PDB file of C-alpha atoms in Angstrom:
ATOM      1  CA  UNK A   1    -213.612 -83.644  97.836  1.00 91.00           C
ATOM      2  CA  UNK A   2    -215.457 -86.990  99.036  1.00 97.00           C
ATOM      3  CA  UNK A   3    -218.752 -87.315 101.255  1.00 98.00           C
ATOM      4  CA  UNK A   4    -218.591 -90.728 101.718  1.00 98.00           C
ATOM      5  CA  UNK A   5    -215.777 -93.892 102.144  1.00 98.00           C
ATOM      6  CA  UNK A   6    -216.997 -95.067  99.316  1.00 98.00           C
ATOM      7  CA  UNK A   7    -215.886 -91.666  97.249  1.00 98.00           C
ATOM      8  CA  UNK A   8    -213.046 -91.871  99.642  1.00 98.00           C
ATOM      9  CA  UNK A   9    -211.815 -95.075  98.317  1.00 98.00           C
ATOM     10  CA  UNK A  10    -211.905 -94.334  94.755  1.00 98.00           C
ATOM     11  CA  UNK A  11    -210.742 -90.751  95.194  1.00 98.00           C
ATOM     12  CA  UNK A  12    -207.403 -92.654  96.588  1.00 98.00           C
ATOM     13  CA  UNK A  13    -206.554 -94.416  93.913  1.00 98.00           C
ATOM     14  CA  UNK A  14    -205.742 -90.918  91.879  1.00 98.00           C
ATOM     15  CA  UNK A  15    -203.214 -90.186  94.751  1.00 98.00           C
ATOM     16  CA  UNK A  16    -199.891 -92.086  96.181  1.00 98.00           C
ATOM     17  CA  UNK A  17    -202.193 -92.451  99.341  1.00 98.00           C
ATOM     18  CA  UNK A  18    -205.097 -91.855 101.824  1.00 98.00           C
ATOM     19  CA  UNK A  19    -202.877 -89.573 103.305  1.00 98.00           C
ATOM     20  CA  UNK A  20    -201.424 -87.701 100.207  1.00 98.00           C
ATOM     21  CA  UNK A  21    -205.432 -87.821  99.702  1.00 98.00           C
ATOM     22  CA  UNK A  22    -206.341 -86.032 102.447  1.00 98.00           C
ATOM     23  CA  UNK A  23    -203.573 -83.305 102.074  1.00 98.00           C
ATOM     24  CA  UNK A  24    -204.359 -82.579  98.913  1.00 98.00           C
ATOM     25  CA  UNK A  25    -208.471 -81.979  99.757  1.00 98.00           C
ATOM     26  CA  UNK A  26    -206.925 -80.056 102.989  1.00 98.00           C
ATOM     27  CA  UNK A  27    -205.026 -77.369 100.207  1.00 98.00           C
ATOM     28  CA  UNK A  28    -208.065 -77.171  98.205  1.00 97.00           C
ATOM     29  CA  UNK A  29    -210.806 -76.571 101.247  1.00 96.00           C
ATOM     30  CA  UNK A  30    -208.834 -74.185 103.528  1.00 96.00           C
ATOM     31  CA  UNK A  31    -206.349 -72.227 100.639  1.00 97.00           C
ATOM     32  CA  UNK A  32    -203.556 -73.577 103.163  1.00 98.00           C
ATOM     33  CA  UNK A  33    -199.871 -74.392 101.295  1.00 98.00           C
ATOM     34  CA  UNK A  34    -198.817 -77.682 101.645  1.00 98.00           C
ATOM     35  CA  UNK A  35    -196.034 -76.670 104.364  1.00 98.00           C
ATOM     36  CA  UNK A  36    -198.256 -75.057 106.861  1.00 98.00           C
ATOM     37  CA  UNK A  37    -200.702 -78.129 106.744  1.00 98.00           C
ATOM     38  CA  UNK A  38    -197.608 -80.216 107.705  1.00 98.00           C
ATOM     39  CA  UNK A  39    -196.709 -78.012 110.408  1.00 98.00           C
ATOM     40  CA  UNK A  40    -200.307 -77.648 112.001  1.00 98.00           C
ATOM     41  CA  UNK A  41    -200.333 -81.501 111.695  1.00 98.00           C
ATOM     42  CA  UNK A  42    -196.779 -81.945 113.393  1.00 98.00           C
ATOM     43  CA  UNK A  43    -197.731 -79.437 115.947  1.00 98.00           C
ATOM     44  CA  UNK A  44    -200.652 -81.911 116.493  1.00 98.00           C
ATOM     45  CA  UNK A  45    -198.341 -84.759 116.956  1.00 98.00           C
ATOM     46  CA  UNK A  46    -195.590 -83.222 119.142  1.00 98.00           C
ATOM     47  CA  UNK A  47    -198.857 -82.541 121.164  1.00 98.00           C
ATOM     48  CA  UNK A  48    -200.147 -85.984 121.315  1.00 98.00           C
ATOM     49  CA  UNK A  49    -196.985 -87.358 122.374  1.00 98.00           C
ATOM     50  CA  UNK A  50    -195.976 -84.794 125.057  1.00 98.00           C
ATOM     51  CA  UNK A  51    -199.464 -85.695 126.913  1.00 98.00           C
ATOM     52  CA  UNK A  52    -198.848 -89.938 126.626  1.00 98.00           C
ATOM     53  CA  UNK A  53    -195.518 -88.949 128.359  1.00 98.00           C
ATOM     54  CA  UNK A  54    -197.141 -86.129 131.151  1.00 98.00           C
ATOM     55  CA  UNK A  55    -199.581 -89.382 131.599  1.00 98.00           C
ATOM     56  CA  UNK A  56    -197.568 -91.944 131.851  1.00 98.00           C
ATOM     57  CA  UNK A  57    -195.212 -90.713 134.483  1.00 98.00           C
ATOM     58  CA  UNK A  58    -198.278 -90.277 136.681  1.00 98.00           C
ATOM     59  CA  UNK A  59    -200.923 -87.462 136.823  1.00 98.00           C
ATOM     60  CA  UNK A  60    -203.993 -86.373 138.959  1.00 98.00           C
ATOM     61  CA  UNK A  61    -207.274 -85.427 137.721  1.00 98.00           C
ATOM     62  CA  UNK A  62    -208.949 -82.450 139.598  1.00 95.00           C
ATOM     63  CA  UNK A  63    -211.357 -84.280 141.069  1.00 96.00           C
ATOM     64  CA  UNK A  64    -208.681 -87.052 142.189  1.00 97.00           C
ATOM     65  CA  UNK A  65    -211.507 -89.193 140.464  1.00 97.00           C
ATOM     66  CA  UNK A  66    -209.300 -90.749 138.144  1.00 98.00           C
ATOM     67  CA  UNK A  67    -205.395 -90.509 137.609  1.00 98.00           C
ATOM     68  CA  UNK A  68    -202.206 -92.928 137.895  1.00 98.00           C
ATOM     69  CA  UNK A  69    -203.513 -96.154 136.178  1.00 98.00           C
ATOM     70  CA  UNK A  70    -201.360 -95.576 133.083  1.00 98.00           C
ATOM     71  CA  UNK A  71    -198.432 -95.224 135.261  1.00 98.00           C
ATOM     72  CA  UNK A  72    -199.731 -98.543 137.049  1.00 98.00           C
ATOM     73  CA  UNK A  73    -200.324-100.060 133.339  1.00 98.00           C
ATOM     74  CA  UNK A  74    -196.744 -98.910 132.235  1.00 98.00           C
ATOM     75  CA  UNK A  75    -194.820-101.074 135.181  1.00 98.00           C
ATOM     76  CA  UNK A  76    -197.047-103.549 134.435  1.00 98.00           C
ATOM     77  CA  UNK A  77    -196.307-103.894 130.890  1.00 98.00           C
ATOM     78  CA  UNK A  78    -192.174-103.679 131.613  1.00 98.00           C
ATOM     79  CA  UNK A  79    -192.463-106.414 134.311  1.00 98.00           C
ATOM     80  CA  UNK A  80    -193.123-108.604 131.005  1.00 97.00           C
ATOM     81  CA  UNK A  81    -196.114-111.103 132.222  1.00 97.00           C
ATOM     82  CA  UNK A  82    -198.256-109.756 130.147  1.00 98.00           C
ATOM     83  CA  UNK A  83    -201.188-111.693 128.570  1.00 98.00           C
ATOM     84  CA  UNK A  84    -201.797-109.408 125.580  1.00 97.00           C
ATOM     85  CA  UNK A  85    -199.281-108.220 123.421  1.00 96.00           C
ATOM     86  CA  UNK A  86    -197.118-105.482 124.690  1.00 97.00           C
ATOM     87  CA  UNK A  87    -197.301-102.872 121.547  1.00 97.00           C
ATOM     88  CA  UNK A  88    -201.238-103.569 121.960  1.00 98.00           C
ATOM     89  CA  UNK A  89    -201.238-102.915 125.685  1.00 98.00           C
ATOM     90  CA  UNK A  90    -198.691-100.201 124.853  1.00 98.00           C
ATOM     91  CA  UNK A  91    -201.308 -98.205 123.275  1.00 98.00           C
ATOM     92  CA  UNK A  92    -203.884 -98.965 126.132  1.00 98.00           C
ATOM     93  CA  UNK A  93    -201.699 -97.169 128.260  1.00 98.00           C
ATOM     94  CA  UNK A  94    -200.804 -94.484 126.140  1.00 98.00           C
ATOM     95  CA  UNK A  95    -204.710 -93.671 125.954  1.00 99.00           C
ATOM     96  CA  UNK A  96    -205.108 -93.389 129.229  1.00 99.00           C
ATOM     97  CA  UNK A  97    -202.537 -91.785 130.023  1.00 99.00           C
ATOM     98  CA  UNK A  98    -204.329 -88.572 127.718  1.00 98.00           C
ATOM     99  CA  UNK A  99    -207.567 -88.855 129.243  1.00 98.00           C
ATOM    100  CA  UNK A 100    -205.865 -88.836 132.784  1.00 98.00           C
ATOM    101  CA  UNK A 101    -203.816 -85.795 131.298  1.00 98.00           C
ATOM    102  CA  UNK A 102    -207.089 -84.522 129.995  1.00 98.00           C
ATOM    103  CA  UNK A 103    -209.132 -84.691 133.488  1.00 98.00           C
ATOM    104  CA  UNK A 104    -206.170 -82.694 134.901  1.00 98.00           C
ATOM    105  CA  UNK A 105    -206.736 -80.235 132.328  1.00 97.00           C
ATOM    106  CA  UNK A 106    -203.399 -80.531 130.502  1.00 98.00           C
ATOM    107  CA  UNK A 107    -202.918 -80.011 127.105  1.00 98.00           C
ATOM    108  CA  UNK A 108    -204.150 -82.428 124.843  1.00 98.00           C
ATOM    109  CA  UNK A 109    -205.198 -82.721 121.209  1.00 98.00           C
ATOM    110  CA  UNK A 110    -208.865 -83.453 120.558  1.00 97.00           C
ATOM    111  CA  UNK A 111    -208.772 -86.517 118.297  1.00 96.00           C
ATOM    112  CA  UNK A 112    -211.740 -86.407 117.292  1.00 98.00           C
ATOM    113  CA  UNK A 113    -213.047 -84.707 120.256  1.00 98.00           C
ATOM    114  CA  UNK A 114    -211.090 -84.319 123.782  1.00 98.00           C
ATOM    115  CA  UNK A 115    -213.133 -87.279 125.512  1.00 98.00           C
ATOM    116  CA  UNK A 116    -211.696 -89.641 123.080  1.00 98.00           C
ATOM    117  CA  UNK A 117    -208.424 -88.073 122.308  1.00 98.00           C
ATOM    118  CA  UNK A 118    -206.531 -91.343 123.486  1.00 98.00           C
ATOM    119  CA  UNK A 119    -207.264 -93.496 121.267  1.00 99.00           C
ATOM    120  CA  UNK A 120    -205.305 -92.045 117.907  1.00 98.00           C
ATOM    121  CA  UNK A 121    -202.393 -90.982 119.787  1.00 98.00           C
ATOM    122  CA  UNK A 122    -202.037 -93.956 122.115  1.00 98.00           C
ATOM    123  CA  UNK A 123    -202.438 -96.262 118.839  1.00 99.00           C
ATOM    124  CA  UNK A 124    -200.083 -93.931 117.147  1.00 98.00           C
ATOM    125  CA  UNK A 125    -197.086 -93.803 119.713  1.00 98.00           C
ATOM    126  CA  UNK A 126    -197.334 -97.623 120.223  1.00 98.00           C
ATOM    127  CA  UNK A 127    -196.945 -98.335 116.710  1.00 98.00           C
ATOM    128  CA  UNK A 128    -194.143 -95.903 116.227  1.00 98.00           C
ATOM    129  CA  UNK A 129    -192.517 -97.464 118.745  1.00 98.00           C
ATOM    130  CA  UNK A 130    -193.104-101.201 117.410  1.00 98.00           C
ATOM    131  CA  UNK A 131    -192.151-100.272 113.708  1.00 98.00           C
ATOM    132  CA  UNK A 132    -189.534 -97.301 114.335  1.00 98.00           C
ATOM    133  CA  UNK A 133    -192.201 -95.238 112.117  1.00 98.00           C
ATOM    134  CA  UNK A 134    -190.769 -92.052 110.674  1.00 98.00           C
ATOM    135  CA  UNK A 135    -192.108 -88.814 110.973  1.00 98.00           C
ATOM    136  CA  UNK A 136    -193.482 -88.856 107.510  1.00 98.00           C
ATOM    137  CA  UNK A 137    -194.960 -91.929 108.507  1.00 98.00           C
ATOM    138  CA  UNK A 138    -196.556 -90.592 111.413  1.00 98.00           C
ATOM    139  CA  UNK A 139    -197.488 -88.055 109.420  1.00 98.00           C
ATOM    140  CA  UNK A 140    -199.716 -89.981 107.369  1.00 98.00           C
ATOM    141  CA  UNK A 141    -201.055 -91.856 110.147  1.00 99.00           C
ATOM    142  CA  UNK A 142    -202.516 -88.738 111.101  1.00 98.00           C
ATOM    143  CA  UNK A 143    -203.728 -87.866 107.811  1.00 98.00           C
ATOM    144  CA  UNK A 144    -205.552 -91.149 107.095  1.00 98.00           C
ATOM    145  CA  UNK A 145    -207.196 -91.034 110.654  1.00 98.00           C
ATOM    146  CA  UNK A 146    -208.489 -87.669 109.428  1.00 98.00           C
ATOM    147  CA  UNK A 147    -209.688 -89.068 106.195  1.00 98.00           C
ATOM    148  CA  UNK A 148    -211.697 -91.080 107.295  1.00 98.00           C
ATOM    149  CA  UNK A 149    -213.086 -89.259 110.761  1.00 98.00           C
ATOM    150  CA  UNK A 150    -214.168 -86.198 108.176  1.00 98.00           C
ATOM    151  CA  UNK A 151    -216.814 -88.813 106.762  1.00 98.00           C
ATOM    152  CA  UNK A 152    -217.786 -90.041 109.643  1.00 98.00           C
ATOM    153  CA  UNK A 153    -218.301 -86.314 111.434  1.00 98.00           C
ATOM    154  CA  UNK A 154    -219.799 -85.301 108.163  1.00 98.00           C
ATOM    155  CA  UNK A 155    -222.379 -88.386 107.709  1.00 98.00           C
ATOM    156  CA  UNK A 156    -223.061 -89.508 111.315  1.00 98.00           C
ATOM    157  CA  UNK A 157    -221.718 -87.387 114.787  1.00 97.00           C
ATOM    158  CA  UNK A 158    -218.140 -87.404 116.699  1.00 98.00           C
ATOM    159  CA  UNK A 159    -220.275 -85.902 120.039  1.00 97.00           C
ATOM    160  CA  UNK A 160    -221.028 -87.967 122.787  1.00 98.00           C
ATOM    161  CA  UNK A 161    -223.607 -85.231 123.214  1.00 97.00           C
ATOM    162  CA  UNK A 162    -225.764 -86.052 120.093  1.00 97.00           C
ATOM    163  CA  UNK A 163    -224.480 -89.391 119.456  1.00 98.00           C
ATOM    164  CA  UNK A 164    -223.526 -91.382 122.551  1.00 98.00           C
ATOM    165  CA  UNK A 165    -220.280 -92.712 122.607  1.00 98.00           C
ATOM    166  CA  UNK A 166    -220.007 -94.675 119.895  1.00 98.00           C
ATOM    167  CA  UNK A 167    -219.852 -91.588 118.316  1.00 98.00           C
ATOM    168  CA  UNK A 168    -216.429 -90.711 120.590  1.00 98.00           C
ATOM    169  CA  UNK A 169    -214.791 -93.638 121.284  1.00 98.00           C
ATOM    170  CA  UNK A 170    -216.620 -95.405 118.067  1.00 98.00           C
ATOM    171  CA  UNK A 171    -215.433 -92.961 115.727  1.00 98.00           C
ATOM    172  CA  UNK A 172    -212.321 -92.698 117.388  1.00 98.00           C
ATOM    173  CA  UNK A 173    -211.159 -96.273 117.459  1.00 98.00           C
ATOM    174  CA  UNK A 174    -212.559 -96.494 113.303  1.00 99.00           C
ATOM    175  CA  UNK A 175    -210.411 -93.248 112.599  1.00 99.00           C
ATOM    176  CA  UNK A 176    -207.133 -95.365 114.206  1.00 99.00           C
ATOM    177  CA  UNK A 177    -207.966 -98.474 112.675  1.00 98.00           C
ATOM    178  CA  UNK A 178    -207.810 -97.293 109.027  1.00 99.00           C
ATOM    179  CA  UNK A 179    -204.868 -95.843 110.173  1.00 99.00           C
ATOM    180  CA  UNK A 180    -202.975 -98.829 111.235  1.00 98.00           C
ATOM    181  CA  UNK A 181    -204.011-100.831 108.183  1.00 99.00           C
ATOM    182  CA  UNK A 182    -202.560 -97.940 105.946  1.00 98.00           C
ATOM    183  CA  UNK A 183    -199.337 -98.024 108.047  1.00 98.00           C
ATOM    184  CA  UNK A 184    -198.849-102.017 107.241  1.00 98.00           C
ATOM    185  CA  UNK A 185    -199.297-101.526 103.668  1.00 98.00           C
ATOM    186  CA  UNK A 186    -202.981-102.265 103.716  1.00 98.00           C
ATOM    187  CA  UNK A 187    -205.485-100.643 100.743  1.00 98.00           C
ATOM    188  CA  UNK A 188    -207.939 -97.858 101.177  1.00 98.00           C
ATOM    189  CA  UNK A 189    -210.379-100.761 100.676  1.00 98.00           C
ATOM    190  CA  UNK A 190    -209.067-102.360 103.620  1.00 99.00           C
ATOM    191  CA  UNK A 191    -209.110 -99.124 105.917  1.00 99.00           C
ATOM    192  CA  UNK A 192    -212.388 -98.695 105.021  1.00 99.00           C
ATOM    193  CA  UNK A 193    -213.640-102.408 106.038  1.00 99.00           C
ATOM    194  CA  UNK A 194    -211.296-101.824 109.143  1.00 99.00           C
ATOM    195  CA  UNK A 195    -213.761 -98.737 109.860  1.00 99.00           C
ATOM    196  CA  UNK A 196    -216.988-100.834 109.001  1.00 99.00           C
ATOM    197  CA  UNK A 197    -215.660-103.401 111.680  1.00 98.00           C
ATOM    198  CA  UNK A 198    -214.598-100.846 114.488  1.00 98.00           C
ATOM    199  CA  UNK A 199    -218.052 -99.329 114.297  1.00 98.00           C
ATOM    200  CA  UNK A 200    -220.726-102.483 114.192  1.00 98.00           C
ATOM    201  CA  UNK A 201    -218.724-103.607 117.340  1.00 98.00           C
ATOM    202  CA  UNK A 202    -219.167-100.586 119.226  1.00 98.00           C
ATOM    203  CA  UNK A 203    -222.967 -99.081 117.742  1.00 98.00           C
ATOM    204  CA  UNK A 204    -224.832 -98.612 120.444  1.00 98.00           C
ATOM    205  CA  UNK A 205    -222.486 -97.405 123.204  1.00 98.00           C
ATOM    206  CA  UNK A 206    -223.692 -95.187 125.320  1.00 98.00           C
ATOM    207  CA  UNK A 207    -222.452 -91.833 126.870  1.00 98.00           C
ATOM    208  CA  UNK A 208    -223.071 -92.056 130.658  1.00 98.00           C
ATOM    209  CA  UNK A 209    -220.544 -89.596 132.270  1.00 98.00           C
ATOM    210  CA  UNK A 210    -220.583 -90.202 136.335  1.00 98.00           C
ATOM    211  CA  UNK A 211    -221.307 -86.857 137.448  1.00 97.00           C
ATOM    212  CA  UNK A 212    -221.346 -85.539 133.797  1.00 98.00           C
ATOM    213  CA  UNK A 213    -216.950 -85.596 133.970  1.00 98.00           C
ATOM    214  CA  UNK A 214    -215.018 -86.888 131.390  1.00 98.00           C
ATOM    215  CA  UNK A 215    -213.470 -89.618 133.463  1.00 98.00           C
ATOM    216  CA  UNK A 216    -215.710 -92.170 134.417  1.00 98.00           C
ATOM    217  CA  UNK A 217    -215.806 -93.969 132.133  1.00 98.00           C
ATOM    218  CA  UNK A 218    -213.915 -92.190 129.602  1.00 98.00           C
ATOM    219  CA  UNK A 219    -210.655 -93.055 130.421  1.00 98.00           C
ATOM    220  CA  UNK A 220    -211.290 -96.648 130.653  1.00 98.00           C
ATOM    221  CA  UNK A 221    -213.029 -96.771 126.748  1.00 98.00           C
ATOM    222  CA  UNK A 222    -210.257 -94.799 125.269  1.00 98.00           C
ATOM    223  CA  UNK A 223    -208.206 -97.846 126.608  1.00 98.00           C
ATOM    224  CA  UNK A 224    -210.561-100.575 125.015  1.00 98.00           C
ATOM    225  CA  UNK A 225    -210.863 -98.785 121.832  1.00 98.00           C
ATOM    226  CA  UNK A 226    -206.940 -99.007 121.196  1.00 98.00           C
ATOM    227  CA  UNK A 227    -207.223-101.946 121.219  1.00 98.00           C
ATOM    228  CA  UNK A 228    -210.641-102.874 119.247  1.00 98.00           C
ATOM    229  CA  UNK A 229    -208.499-100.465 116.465  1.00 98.00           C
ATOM    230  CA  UNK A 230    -205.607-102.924 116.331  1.00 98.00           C
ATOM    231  CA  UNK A 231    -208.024-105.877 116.361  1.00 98.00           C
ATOM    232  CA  UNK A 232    -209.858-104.816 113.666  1.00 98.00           C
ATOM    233  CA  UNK A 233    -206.800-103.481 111.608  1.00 98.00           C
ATOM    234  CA  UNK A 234    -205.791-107.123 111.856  1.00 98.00           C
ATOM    235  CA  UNK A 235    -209.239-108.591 110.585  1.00 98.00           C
ATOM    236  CA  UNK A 236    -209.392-106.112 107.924  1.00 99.00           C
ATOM    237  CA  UNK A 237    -205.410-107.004 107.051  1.00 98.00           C
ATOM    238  CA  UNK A 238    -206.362-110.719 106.707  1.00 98.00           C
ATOM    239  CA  UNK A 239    -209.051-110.158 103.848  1.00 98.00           C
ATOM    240  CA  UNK A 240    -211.936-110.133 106.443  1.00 98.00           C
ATOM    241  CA  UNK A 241    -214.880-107.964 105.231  1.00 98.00           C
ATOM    242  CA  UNK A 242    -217.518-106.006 106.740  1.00 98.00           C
ATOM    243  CA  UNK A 243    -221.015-107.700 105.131  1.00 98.00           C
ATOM    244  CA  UNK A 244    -222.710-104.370 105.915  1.00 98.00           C
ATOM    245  CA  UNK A 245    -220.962-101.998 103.716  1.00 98.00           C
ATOM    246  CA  UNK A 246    -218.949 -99.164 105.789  1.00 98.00           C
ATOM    247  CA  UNK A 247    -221.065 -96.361 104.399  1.00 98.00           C
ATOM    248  CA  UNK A 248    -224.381 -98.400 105.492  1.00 98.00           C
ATOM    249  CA  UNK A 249    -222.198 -99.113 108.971  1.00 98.00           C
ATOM    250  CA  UNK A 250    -221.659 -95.592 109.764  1.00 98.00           C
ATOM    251  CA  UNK A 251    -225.438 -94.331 108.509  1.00 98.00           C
ATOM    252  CA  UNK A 252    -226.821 -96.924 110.930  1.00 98.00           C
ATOM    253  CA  UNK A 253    -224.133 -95.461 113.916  1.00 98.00           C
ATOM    254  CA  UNK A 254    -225.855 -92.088 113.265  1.00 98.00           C
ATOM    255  CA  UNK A 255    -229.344 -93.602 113.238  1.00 98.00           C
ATOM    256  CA  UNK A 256    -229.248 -95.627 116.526  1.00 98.00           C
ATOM    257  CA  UNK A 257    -227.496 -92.139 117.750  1.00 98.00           C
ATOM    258  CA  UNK A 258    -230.749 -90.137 117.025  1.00 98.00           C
ATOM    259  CA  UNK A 259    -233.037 -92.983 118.366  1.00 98.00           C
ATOM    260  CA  UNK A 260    -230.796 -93.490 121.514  1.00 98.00           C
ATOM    261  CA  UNK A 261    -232.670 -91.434 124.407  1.00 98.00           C
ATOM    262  CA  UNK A 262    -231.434 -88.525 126.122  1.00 98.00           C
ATOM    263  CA  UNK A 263    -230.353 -90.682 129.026  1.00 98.00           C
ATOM    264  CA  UNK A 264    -227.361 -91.794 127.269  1.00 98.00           C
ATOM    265  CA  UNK A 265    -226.407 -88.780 125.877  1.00 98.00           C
ATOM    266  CA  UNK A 266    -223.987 -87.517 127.992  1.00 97.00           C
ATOM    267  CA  UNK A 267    -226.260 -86.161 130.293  1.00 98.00           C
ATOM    268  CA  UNK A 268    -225.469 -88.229 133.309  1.00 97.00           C
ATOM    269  CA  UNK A 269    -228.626 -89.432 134.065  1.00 98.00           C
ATOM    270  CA  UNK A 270    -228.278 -93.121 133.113  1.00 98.00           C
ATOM    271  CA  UNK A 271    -225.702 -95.919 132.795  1.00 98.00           C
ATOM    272  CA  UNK A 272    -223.097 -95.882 134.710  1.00 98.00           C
ATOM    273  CA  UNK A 273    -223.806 -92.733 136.268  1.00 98.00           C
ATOM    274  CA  UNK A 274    -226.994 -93.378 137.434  1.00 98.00           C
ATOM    275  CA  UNK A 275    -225.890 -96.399 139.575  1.00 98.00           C
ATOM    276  CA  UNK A 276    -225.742 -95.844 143.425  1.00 98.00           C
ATOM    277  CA  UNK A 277    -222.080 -95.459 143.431  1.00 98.00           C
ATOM    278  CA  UNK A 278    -222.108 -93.280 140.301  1.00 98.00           C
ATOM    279  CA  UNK A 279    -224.626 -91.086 142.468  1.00 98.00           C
ATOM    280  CA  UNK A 280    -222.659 -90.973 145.273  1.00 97.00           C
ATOM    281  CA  UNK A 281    -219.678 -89.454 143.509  1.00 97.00           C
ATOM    282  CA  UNK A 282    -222.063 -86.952 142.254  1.00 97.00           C
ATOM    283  CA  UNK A 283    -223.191 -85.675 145.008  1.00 97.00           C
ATOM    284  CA  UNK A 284    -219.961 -85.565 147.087  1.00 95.00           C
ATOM    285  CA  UNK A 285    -218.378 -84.219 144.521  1.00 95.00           C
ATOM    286  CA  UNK A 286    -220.909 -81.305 143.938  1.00 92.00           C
ATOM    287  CA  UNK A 287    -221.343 -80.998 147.772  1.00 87.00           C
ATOM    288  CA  UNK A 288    -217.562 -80.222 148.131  1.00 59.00           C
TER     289      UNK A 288
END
């Protein structure tokens, strides 16, 4: 077992990868066989990718607060003028289309948690796409997200609740990063500095649900996180390091998390939600 990336990293190197890693700590800490770990995680998968597609052909939320931008963002990206690069915008519109599935109460899969459950399977399903990844290979993806979200849950917080949302969406987008470098042949090393990027560029977020939904604006920062993970996959690919070490990154994500107050906790009382407009949906919304 491994507490920390650090122990993570080294732990690695006695295993063919992160991801052959993780499975084998997953056999030894649940007394699951090998086979039903791969199912459960391929059940996981198949769920991901059966929301990006309910999404992405257009869905409501409840509230008709949020729904149809990652239809809007999927004609956009095939009437090719794009100004970022398509597999990159791919996965922007793969995570929303989640969270829209999410606010209509579809079925998802909480990755880490359900208000940031776009951001691993968008970044997964536009990669697959890009690289024709098998589904061993998406497999691992999985696996190597998980890695490296267990020390991150385990050191600092995955809830918006007690962390803000860099805890969500942070944790999230560092989980999919490590992932990506993995998937391009990258080192553990350079997952974990991938990790250590991800977070210092989103500590400090806060978690300011208008009128305390996941929508507003949830689906909007699973979007930007896809594509802060393939930036800093990128960065982390091309030798770039971290100066704060990723263990240090993640202990200061869960010390800004207990010092950030209340207000940003998901309790819709500040941020966004506490702007005039944010009110306004509040109370209409609770009035009706």
């Amino acid at each position: 077992m491994f507490n920390t990336i650090e122990e993570l990293v080294q732990l690695s190197q006695e295993y063919p990868s992160v991801a052959e890693m993780m499975i084998a700590v997953e056999m030894e800490t649940s007394g699951a066989d090998r086979q039903m770990i791969i199912e459960h995680m391929t059940k996981n998968k198949n769920v991901m990718l059966q929301s990006i597609a309910k999404g992405t052909a257009g869905v409501t939320s409840v509230t008709g607060l949020t729904g149809g931008d990652a239809k809007r963002m999927h004609e956009y990206i095939e009437k090719g003028e794009t100004l970022s690069q398509p597999t990159i915008l791919k996965a922007v519109r793969n995570a929303i289309a989640v969270n829209e599935v999410n606010a209509q109460m579809g079925l998802i899969c909480a990755n880490p948690t359900a208000g940031s459950a776009g951001v691993v399977a968008g970044v997964l399903a536009a990669i697959t796409e890009e690289k024709n990844l098998t589904e061993a290979q998406q497999l691992d993806f999985l696996f190597t997200a998980g890695a490296f979200g267990l020390v991150i849950a385990n050191n600092a917080s995955i809830s918006g609740a007690a962390g803000g949302c860099q805890a969500e969406i942070g944790s999230a987008s560092a989980m999919a990063s490590a992932a990506l470098v993995a998937i391009a042949g990258g080192t553990a090393e350079q997952s974990a500095q991938a990790v250590a990027i991800t977070i210092k560029n989103m500590l400090g977020l806060i978690c300011d649900p208008v009128a305390g939904l996941v929508e507003v604006p949830c689906v909007k920062r699973n979007a930007l996180g896809s594509s802060q993970a393939y930036i800093s996959a990128d960065m982390a690919l091309a030798g770039i390091k971290s100066v704060i070490p990723p263990d240090e990154v993640v202990e200061a994500m869960h010390q800004v998390g207990m010092q950030m107050p209340t207000i940003f906790k998901e309790t819709a009382e500040g941020g966004l939600a506490d702007t005039p407009t944010g009110r306004k949906i509040s109370q209409q919304l609770y009035k009706d």
